[in-house]
Each structure stands twice: as structure tokens, then as C-alpha cells.
XYZ file of C-alpha atoms in Angstrom:
147
model
C 33.801 10.675 -6.015
C 31.600 10.996 -9.055
C 29.711 14.187 -9.787
C 25.982 13.755 -9.567
C 23.157 15.966 -10.700
C 20.499 15.777 -8.033
C 16.954 17.039 -8.551
C 14.266 17.584 -5.922
C 11.114 15.698 -6.902
C 8.235 18.108 -7.383
C 5.154 17.931 -9.605
C 7.302 17.367 -12.709
C 6.051 14.118 -14.240
C 9.500 12.934 -15.379
C 10.999 13.401 -11.887
C 8.085 11.586 -10.265
C 8.453 8.745 -12.761
C 12.223 8.498 -12.287
C 11.903 8.355 -8.491
C 9.150 5.743 -8.838
C 11.298 3.655 -11.190
C 14.272 3.503 -8.806
C 12.048 2.851 -5.803
C 10.166 0.044 -7.544
C 13.359 -1.650 -8.776
C 14.888 -1.616 -5.285
C 11.749 -2.419 -3.266
C 9.381 -4.369 -5.535
C 7.132 -5.565 -2.680
C 6.238 -1.904 -2.038
C 5.916 -0.821 -5.680
C 4.091 2.484 -6.093
C 2.072 4.141 -8.803
C 2.522 7.827 -9.693
C -0.313 9.007 -7.456
C 1.347 7.366 -4.463
C 4.659 9.022 -5.350
C 2.925 12.411 -5.655
C 1.429 11.947 -2.187
C 4.787 10.903 -0.752
C 6.515 13.897 -2.370
C 4.037 16.142 -0.580
C 5.110 14.964 2.875
C 8.738 13.863 2.380
C 11.838 15.238 0.726
C 12.380 13.101 -2.408
C 15.292 13.464 -4.824
C 16.552 11.677 -7.918
C 20.205 11.413 -8.944
C 21.710 11.362 -12.417
C 25.235 10.813 -13.673
C 25.786 12.106 -17.194
C 21.989 12.363 -17.549
C 21.591 8.671 -16.675
C 19.285 7.889 -13.756
C 21.331 6.185 -11.022
C 19.412 6.518 -7.772
C 16.999 8.306 -5.488
C 16.596 9.345 -1.888
C 13.842 9.775 0.643
C 14.095 11.910 3.765
C 11.100 11.621 6.051
C 11.185 14.702 8.292
C 11.059 14.329 12.050
C 7.442 14.209 13.166
C 7.440 13.158 16.800
C 8.891 14.369 20.087
C 11.977 12.171 19.595
C 12.903 14.231 16.488
C 13.459 11.026 14.499
C 13.919 11.308 10.742
C 14.238 8.483 8.234
C 16.921 8.636 5.537
C 16.869 6.174 2.643
C 19.376 6.155 -0.234
C 18.769 3.852 -3.210
C 21.190 3.129 -6.061
C 20.236 1.073 -9.100
C 22.164 -2.223 -9.282
C 24.238 -1.304 -12.342
C 25.608 1.789 -10.590
C 26.604 0.400 -7.195
C 30.108 0.252 -5.713
C 31.077 3.609 -7.235
C 30.540 5.879 -4.230
C 27.113 7.066 -5.373
C 25.260 5.649 -2.379
C 27.731 7.390 -0.086
C 27.047 10.744 -1.739
C 23.302 10.270 -1.568
C 23.431 9.114 2.045
C 25.608 12.037 3.196
C 23.280 14.494 1.461
C 20.159 12.887 2.976
C 21.723 12.852 6.435
C 22.524 16.580 6.163
C 18.962 17.323 5.029
C 17.497 15.382 7.959
C 19.665 17.292 10.419
C 18.699 20.614 8.793
C 15.067 19.627 9.413
C 15.826 19.216 13.120
C 16.455 15.478 13.386
C 18.250 14.345 16.514
C 17.860 10.642 15.679
C 18.237 9.026 12.242
C 16.646 5.775 11.153
C 16.457 3.842 7.919
C 14.450 0.903 6.651
C 15.734 -1.830 4.358
C 13.991 -4.715 2.660
C 15.644 -7.799 4.201
C 16.167 -9.288 0.733
C 18.320 -6.253 -0.148
C 21.502 -7.628 1.413
C 23.693 -4.967 -0.226
C 21.515 -2.209 1.235
C 21.624 -3.820 4.652
C 25.434 -4.098 4.549
C 25.646 -0.448 3.429
C 23.515 0.676 6.395
C 25.526 -1.382 8.873
C 28.838 -0.058 7.488
C 27.516 3.446 8.101
C 26.763 2.809 11.772
C 23.124 1.721 11.653
C 22.023 -0.940 14.115
C 18.938 -3.109 13.674
C 16.133 -2.553 16.163
C 13.103 -4.173 14.519
C 12.076 -6.779 11.927
C 8.532 -7.094 10.658
C 6.205 -7.977 7.831
C 3.288 -5.757 6.927
C -0.222 -7.173 7.334
C -1.145 -9.398 4.409
C 2.396 -9.366 2.959
C 5.344 -11.722 3.150
C 8.281 -9.320 2.618
C 10.501 -8.895 5.666
C 11.560 -5.328 6.535
C 14.373 -4.252 8.852
C 14.356 -0.963 10.759
C 17.763 0.363 11.745
C 18.866 3.320 13.849
C 22.084 5.289 13.555
C 24.090 4.444 16.666
């Protein structure tokens, strides 16, 4: 395993920008501006990950909000840093955070075009339960639940 430095995204402009960069590289159909990231950071647990001060990934943990206690955990690793165990570290950390927040069920969402991300989720026990496109868009999204 590689040591990572992980930072919680707060109002710090550089952290917001780094999270936005990773998110927008991995999910271009849902690209965000900084104001959208600020809003998201106010309701979710966002983190960015660095290896030797190089940005390598980010995570999102959406806390449980309904009576099913379902949280969403998303780990993203930039393409040049995949297959090194970084996604595993980010995923394990996000899963622990979701459970600390009271989650009894864990879900994730993957852009269908992100075949590596989909394989990662399936290898970690996630099972597809929905496919959809958002109104006015053509990108296909896949919702998965930890079995």
C-alpha cells in the first residue's frame, strides 16, 4: 500500500479546486464549477488525496438521509495513478466514514463509460440496481448497492 495524504475539503480554495479537477476528469458529463463544489462540500464529506504532494484522487461520502440509512460512497482516482492500490485505500476510508455516520446500506454511482470504475465497484461487492440518464442529457449512469 502507498501512503496517502488525505485532506478534508473545506473552504480552502486549493482543496475545492483539486476536488473539482479530479471529479471533472472522471465524470465530464457532470462537470462542476467551484460554487457547485462549495455547495456539495456543505452537505457531503469530500476529501482529496495526494501522494508525494501530487494530486491522485478524491472521495465523496453522501451521509445517510432517509429511513433506510443509505449512504453513497464514491472513490475517484486519476487515470495515471490507477492500479496502485490507491482506489482501495480511498474506498475503505469512505466506507468507514459512511458507517461512522450511521449508514446501514452503502451505494455508489458510476458513469457507465467509466468501465474501470464499474469493474472496481463490482469487485468490491457492489451490484447494479438501476441505470438511467438525467433529463436533457445522454450520459448513462449506473447505481450500485453493496450486497
